[in-house]
XYZ file of C-alpha atoms in Angstrom:
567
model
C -27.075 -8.536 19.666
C -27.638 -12.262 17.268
C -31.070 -10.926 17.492
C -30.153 -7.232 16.161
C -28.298 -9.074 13.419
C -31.534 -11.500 12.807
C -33.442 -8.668 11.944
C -31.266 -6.959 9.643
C -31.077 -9.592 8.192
C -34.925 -10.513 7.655
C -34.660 -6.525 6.219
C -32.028 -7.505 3.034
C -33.638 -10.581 2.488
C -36.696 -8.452 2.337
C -35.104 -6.161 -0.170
C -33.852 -8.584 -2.211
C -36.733 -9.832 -3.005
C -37.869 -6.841 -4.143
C -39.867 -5.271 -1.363
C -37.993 -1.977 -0.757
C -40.535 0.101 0.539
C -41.074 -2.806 3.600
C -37.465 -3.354 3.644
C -36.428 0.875 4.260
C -39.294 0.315 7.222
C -37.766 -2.330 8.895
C -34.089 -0.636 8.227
C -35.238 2.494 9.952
C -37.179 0.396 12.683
C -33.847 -1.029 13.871
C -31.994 2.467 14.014
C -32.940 3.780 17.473
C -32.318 -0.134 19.050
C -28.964 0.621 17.263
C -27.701 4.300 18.033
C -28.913 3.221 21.790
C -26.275 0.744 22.216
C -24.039 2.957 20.537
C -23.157 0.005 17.659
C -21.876 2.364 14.803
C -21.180 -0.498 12.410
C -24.487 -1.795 12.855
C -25.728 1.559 11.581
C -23.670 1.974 8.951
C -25.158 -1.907 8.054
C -28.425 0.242 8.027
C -27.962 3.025 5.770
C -25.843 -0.063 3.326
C -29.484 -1.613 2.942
C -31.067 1.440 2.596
C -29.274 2.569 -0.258
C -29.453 -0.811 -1.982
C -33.208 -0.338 -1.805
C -32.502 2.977 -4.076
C -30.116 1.523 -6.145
C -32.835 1.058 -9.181
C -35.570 3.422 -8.767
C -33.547 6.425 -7.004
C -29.803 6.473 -7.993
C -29.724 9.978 -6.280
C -31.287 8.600 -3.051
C -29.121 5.454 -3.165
C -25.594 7.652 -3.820
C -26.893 9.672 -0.540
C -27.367 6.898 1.687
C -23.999 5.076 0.780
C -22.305 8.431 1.430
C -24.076 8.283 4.360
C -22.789 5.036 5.467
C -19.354 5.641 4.371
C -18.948 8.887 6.121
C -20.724 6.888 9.794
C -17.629 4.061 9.201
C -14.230 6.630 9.003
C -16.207 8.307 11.648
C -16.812 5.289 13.645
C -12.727 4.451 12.634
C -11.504 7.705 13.953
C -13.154 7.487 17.318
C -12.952 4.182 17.993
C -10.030 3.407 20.559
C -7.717 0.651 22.116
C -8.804 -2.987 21.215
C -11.918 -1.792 19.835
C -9.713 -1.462 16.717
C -8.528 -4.823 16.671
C -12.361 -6.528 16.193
C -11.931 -5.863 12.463
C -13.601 -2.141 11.563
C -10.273 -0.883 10.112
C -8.758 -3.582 9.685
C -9.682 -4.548 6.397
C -13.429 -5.511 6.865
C -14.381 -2.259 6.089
C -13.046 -2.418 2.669
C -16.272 -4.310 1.600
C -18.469 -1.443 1.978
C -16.216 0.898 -0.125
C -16.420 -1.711 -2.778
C -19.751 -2.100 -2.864
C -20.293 1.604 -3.351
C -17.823 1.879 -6.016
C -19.557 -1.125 -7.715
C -22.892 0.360 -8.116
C -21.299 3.873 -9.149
C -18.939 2.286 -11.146
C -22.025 0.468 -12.848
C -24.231 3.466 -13.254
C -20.868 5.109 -14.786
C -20.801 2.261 -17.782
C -24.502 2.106 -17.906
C -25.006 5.691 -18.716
C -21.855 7.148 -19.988
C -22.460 9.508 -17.350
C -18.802 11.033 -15.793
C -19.771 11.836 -12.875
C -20.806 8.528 -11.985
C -17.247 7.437 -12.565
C -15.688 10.516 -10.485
C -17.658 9.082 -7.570
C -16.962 5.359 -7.711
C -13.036 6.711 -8.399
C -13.250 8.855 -4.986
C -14.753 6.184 -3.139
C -11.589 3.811 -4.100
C -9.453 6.313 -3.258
C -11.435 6.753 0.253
C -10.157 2.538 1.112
C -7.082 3.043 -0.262
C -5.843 6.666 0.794
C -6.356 5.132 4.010
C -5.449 1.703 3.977
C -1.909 2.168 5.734
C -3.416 4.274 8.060
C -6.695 1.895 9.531
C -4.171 -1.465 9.009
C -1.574 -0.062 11.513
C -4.113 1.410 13.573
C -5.283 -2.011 14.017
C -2.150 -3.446 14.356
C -1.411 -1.532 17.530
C -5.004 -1.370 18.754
C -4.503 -4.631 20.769
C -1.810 -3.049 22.862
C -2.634 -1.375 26.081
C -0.265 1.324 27.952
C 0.026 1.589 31.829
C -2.463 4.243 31.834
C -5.370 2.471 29.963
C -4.475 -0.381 32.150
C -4.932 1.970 35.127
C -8.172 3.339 33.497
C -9.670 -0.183 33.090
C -8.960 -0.875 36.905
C -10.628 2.126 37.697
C -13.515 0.966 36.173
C -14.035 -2.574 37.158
C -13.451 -1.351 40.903
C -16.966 0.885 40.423
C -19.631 -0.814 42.768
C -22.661 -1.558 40.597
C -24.747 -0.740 43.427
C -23.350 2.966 44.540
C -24.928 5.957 43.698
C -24.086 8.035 40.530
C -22.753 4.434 39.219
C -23.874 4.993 35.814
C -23.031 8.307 35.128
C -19.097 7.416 36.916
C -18.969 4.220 34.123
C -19.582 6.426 31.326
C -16.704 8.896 32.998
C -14.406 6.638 33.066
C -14.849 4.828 30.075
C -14.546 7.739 27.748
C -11.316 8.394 29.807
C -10.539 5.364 28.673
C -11.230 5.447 24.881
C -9.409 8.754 25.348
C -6.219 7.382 25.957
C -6.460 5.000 23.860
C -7.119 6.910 21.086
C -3.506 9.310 22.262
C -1.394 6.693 22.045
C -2.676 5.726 18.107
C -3.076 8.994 17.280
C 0.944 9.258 18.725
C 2.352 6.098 16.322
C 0.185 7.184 13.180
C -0.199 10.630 13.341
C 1.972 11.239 10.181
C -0.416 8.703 8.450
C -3.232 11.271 8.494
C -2.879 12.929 5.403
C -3.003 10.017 3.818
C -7.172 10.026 4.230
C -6.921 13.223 1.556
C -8.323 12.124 -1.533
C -8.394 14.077 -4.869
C -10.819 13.632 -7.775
C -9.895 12.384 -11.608
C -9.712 15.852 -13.106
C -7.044 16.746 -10.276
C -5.050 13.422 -10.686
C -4.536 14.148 -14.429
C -3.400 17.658 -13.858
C -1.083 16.010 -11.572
C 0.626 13.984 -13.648
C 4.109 14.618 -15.487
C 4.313 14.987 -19.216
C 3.587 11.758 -20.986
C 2.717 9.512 -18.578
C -0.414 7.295 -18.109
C -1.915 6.199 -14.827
C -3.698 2.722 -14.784
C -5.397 2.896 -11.279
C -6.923 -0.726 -10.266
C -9.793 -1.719 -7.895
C -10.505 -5.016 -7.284
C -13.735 -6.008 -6.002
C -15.704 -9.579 -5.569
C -17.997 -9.536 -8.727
C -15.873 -7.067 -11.204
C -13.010 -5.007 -10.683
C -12.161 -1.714 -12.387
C -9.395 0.363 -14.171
C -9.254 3.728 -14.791
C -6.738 5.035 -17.016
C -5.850 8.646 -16.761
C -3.750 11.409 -18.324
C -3.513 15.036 -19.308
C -5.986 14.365 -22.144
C -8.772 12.790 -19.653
C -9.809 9.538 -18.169
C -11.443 5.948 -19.000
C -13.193 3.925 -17.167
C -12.981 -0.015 -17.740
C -14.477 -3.313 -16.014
C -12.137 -6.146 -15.434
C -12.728 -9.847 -14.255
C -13.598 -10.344 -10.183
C -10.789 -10.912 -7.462
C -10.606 -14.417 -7.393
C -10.117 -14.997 -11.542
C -7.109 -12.189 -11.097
C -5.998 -13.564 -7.874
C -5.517 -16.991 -9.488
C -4.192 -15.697 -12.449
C -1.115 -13.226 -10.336
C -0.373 -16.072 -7.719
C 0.531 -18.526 -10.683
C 2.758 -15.617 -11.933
C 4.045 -14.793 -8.937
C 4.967 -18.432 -8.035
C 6.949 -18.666 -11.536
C 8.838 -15.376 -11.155
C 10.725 -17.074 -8.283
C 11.306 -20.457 -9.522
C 13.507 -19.818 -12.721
C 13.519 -22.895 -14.960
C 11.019 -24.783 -13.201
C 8.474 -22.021 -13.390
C 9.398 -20.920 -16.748
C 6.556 -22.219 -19.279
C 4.206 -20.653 -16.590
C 5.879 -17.380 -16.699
C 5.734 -16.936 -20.423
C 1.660 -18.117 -20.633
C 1.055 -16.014 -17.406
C 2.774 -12.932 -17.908
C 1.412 -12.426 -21.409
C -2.146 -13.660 -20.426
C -1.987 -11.036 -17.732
C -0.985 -8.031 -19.982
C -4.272 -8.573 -21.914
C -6.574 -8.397 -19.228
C -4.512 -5.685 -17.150
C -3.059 -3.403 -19.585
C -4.812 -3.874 -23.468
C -7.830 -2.437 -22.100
C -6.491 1.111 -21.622
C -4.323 0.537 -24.894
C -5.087 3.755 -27.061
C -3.716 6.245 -24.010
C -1.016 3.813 -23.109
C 0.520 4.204 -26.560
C 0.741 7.959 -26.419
C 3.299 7.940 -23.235
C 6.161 7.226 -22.201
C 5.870 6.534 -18.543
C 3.913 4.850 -16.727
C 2.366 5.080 -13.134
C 0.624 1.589 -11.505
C -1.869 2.133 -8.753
C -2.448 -1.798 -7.919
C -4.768 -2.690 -5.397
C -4.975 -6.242 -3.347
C -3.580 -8.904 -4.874
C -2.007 -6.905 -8.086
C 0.938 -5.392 -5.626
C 2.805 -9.148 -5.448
C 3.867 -8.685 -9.080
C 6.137 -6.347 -11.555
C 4.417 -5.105 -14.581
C 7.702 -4.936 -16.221
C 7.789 -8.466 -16.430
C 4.497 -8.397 -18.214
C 4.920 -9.417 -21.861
C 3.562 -6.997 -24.349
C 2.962 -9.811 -27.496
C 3.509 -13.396 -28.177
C 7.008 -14.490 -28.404
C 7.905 -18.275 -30.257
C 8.800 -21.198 -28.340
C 13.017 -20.837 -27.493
C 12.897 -17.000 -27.399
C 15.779 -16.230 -24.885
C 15.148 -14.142 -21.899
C 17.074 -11.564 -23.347
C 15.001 -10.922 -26.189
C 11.191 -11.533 -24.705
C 9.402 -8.425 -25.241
C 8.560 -7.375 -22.002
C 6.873 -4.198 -21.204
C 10.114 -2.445 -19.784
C 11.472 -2.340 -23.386
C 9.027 0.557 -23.876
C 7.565 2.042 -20.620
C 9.598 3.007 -17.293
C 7.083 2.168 -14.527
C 6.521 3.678 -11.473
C 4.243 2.593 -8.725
C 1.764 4.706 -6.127
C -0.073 3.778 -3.063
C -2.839 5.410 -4.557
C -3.452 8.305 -6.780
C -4.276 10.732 -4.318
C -1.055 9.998 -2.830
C 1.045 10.183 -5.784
C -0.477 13.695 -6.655
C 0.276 14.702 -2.679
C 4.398 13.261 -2.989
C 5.007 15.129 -5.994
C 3.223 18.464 -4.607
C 5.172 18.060 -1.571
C 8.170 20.674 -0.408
C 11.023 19.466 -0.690
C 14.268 20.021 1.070
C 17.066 22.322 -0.154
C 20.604 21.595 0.097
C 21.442 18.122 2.789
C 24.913 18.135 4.352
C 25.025 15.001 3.876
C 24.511 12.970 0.476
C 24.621 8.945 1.536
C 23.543 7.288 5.027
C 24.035 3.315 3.680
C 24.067 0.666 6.104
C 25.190 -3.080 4.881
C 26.709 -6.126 5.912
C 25.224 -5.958 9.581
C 26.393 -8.767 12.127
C 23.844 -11.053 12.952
C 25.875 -13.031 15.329
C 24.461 -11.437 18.324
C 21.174 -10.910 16.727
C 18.774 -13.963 17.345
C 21.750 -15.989 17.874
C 20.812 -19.814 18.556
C 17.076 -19.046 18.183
C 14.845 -19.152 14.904
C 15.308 -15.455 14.841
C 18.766 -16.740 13.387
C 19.763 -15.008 9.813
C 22.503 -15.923 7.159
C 25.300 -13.184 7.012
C 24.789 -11.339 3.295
C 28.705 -10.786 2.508
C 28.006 -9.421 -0.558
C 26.148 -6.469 0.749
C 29.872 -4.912 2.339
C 30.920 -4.470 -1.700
C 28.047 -3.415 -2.181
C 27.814 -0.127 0.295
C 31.569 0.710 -0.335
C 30.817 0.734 -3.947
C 28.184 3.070 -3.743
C 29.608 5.118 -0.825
C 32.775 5.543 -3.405
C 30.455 7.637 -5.660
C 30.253 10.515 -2.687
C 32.880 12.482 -1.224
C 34.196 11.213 1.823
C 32.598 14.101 4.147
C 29.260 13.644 2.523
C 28.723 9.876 3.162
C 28.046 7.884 6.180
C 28.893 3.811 5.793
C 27.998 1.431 8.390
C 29.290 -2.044 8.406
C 29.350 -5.407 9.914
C 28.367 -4.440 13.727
C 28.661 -0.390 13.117
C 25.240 -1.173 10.643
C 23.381 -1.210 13.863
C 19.297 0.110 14.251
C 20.590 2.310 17.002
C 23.272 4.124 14.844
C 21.157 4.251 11.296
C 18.008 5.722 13.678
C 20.443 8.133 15.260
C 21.843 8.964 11.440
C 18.457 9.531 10.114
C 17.271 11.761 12.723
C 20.080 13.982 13.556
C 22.194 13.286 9.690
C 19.741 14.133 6.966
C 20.739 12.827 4.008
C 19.474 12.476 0.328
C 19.934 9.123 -0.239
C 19.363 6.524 2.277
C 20.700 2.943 1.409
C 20.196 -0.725 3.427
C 21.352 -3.481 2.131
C 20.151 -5.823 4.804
C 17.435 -8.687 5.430
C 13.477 -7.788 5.374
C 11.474 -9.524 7.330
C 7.896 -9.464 6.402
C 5.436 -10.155 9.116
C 1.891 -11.577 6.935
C -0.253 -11.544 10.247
C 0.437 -8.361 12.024
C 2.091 -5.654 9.938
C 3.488 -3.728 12.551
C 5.996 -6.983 13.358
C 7.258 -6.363 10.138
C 11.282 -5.412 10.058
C 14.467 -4.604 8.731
C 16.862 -6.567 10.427
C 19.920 -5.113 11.698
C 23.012 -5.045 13.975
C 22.553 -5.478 17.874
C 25.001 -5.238 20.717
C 24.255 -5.103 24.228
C 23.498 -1.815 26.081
C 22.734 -0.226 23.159
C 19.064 0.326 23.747
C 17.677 -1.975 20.655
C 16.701 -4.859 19.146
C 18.232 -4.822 15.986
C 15.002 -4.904 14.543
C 13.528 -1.902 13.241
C 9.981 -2.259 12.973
C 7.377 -0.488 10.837
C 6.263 1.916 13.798
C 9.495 2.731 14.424
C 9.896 3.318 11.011
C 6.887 5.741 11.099
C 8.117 7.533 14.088
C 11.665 8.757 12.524
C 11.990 12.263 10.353
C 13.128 11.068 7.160
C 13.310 13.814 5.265
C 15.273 11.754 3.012
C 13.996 12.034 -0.771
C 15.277 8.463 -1.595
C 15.097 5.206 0.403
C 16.650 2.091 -1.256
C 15.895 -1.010 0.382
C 18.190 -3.430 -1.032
C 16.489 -6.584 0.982
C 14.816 -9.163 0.258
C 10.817 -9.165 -0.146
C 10.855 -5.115 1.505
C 7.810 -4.220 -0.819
C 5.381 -6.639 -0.163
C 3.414 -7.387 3.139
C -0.341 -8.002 4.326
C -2.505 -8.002 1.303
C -5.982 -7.867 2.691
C -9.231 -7.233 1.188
C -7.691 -4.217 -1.525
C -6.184 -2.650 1.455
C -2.969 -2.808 -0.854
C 0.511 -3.771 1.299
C 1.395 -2.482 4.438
C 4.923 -2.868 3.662
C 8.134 -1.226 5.272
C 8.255 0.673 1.751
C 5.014 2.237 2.359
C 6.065 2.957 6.222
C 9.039 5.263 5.046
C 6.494 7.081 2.855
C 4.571 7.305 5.629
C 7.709 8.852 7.287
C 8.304 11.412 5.023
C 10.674 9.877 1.997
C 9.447 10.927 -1.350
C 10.520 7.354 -2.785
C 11.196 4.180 -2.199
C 12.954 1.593 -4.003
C 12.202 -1.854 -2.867
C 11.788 -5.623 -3.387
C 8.773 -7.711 -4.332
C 10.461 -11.183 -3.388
C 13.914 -12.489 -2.032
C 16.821 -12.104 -4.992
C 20.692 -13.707 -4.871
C 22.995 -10.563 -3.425
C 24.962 -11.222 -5.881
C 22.647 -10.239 -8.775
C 21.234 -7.540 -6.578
C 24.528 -6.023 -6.226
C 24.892 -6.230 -9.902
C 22.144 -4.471 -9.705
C 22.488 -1.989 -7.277
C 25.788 -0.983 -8.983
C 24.152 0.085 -12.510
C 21.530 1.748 -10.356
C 23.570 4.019 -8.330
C 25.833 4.685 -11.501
C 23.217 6.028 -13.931
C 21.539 7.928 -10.959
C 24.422 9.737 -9.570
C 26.602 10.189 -12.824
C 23.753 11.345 -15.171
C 21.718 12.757 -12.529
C 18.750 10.607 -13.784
C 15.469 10.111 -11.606
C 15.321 6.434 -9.522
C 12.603 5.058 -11.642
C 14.560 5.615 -14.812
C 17.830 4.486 -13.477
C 16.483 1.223 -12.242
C 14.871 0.701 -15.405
C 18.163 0.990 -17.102
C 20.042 -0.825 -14.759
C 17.233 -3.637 -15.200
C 17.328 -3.715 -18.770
C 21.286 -4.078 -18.010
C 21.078 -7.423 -16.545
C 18.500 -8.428 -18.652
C 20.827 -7.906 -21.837
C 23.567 -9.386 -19.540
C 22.561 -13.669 -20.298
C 23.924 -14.112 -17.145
C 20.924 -12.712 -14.943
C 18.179 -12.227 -17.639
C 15.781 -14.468 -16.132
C 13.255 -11.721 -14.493
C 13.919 -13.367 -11.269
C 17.188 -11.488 -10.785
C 16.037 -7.971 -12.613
C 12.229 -7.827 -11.859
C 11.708 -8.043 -8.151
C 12.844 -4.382 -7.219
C 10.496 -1.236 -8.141
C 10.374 2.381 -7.207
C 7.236 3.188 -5.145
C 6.512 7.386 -5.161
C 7.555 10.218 -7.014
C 9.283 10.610 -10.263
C 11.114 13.412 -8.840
C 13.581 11.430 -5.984
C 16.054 12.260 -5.685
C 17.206 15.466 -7.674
């Protein structure tokens, strides 16, 4: 196999130094070795150096070979099974090749004015990030075995090398194998499918609500792109590389949460950032009124609210910076395909029940004495009664202190439908393995859990909720790998079926998130006003309030999904 990968690469050093003809010989040379052994990434390594040969004397041949490879990697993805998954195909890896598609498309776009050019590299984005959820919690459950893969594997290390009929009984049994592997991922993500649907630019701006602007962001290694979309059309722009932006969002980031300390950072960051991220698509931004975010990698860890739209002088109080929520309510999308595929969704009719809201659990059983240990959130039982005092008595369900269990809000969400679901509890973001990530909950004895629910669980329930409020701390954000965007618990209950989420980018004070929460729940169920409006207004609330202006109490919670949750 090190001498496989020798040889390819002898072929793209071959190529790049400008021998294409030799180097699409000794590409092709490699490709029976290749299919053979049955290495599908190795081939799709093939028809990448194929089409980089192309890329400037054919830019027909070179778009055909890329599709080629892309097409021979979700192929590879979907059939691959058990730990298989785990070596890295899905798992973020694959990413790469996407962007290096995009890239040259996205070149040839700018080069030549050509539209079409831009339609592809846009659909090739899409492709990585329609499925990033899906391939990341593929991979994190790939490493798992069940009793009957464990079975299948004994079956096959019993075979006697030297019987009869052993090679064709191998291949038998190990296709059994990758069979049952492949049920029991196809079991946990199943709902995830859907999101490998892409749509094209034309479609996404026909999608979109009345005067609203998309900025949808790729980030790749040598240049990143934006295209911003509405009703009117589309633009295409090149911004810096990952690592300038990366640098640039982890020093805002790191100031958001470290009012005063972290506050001549914020100011120079969070204007600096608005140039490069939002001037570019400037003349449709002024046109609308709302605004939907498609970040990618690294550009999920922040709030563009926060972002300052000019300069403001030196002692400028919080309360008066002009930051972009002033003039835009933001919403945020996994990715455009998805956005368009929430708000074409059927929704439910009437619900019997309005509020499911679970606060305050008891975490004195829960990890008790280990580092698993968690503070108590008091603040959190005000909190749920306020809202809950907004519904009618028979259309809410509270739980509380050791009622706020993971047994009782499953067995609420799965048998009690309700509009609104509301947890005020602790998220626990795993960085490593996204399927560890949790809400952390109540847990008693003989009661069947862990207090714990977990992102797969979260993907097995019905919600059929159209709002999920995760009043936690740091519920939106999880692994950001290469553009894969976050594999959050947010992104899990879309996965479930909510149409919206409302979550948290980094851990706030409960007491200026119940602040929060109150304005939030007031504006939404008194005026009937969509989530991402009401937050907005309940931001700009504590912003005008002195008391929690800093953007470390109002900035950290945004609405993920449609602008339709949850009327």
């Amino acid at each position: 196999m090190w001498m496989l990968h020798d040889e390819i690469g002898i072929a793209t050093i071959t190529a790049l130094a400008g021998e294409e003809e030799k180097a699409r010989g000794l590409f092709r040379g490699l490709l029976p070795r290749i299919r053979r052994i049955g290495l599908n990434e190795y081939e799709s390594n093939i028809w990448m150096g194929i089409a980089h040969t192309f890329e400037k004397s054919d830019p027909d041949s070179a778009r055909h070979y890329y599709e080629r490879a892309l097409s021979l990697i979700e192929a590879a993805g979907m059939e691959t099974g058990s730990a298989e998954l785990g070596a890295g195909m899905l798992g973020g890896t694959s990413r790469f090749y996407y962007e290096e598609v995009a890239r040259y498309f996205a070149g040839m776009a700018l080069e030549t004015g050509d539209g079409a050019w831009s339609e592809e590299a846009f659909r090739t984005i899409e492709r990585a990030k329609a499925r990033g959820l899906f391939e990341l919690v593929q991979s994190s459950i790939a490493g798992e075995h069940s009793p009957r893969e464990d079975a299948a594997l004994d079956s096959i290390y019993a075979l006697d090398p030297a019987a009869p009929g052993y090679s064709a009984d191998y291949e038998r049994l190990e296709r059994e194998y990758r069979r049952i592997g492949r049920e029991r991922i196809d079991s946990a993500t199943g709902k995830l499918a859907g999101y490998g649907d892409i749509i094209g630019l034309e479609s996404v701006a026909k999608a979109l609500p009345k005067s609203t602007v998309m900025f949808a962001y790729a980030l790749g290694d040598s240049a990143s792109q934006l295209w911003v979309i509405d009703r009117g059309g589309y633009d295409l722009y090149e911004l810096p590389g990952r690592a300038g932006l990366s640098r640039e969002v982890d020093m805002l980031a790191s100031a958001l949460t470290r009012p005063g300390a972290g506050d001549d950072r914020l100011r120079s960051q969070a204007r600096r950032l608005y140039r490069t991220l939002m001037e570019p698509g400037w003349k449709r931004l002024e046109k609308a009124k709302n605004l939907v975010i498609v970040p990618d990698g690294c550009l999920f860890e922040i709030p563009f609210e926060a972002l300052l739209e000019k300069d403001a002088e030196d002692g400028t109080d919080w309360k008066d910076m002009p930051f972009m929520i002033r003039s835009r309510t933001i919403l945020y999308a996994p990715s455009a395909s998805v956005f368009a595929e929430l708000r074409a969704k059927k929704r439910k009719g009437r619900y019997g029940i309005e509020l499911v809201a679970a606060g305050d659990p008891d975490y004195s059983y829960l990890g008790e004495g280990t580092e698993r240990a968690l503070r108590p959130l008091p603040n959190t039982l005000a909190e749920v009664e306020g809202i809950g005092s907004l519904f009618r008595e028979d259309r809410r369900v509270i739980l509380t202190g050791g009622e706020a269990s993971e047994a009782a809000l499953k067995r609420n969400i799965a048998g009690n439908p309700s509009r609104l679901v509301h947890i005020a509890a602790h998220g626990l973001v795993d960085p490593v393995t996204p399927a560890a990530s949790s809400i952390a909950l109540s847990a008693a004895p003989g009661d069947g859990e862990d207090g714990f629910l977990h992102t797969l669980e979260i993907l097995a329930l019905p919600v059929e909720s159209r709002l999920v409020v995760l009043s936690a701390c740091e519920t939106a954000t999880g692994r950001v790998s290469r553009g894969e965007g976050v594999v959050g618990l947010s992104r899990a209950f879309l996965g479930a079926g909510a149409e919206a989420v409302v979550s948290s980018l980094w851990a706030v004070p409960d007491e200026s998130t119940s602040e929060l929460m109150r304005y939030f729940y007031r504006y939404m169920t008194e005026k009937k006003r969509p989530a991402h409006e009401a937050v907005n207004e309940a931001r700009k609330r504590l912003l005008s309030s002195g008391e929690y202006s800093h953007p470390f109490h109002w900035a950290s919670f945004i609405v993920i999904g449609t602008e339709k949750a949850p009327w």
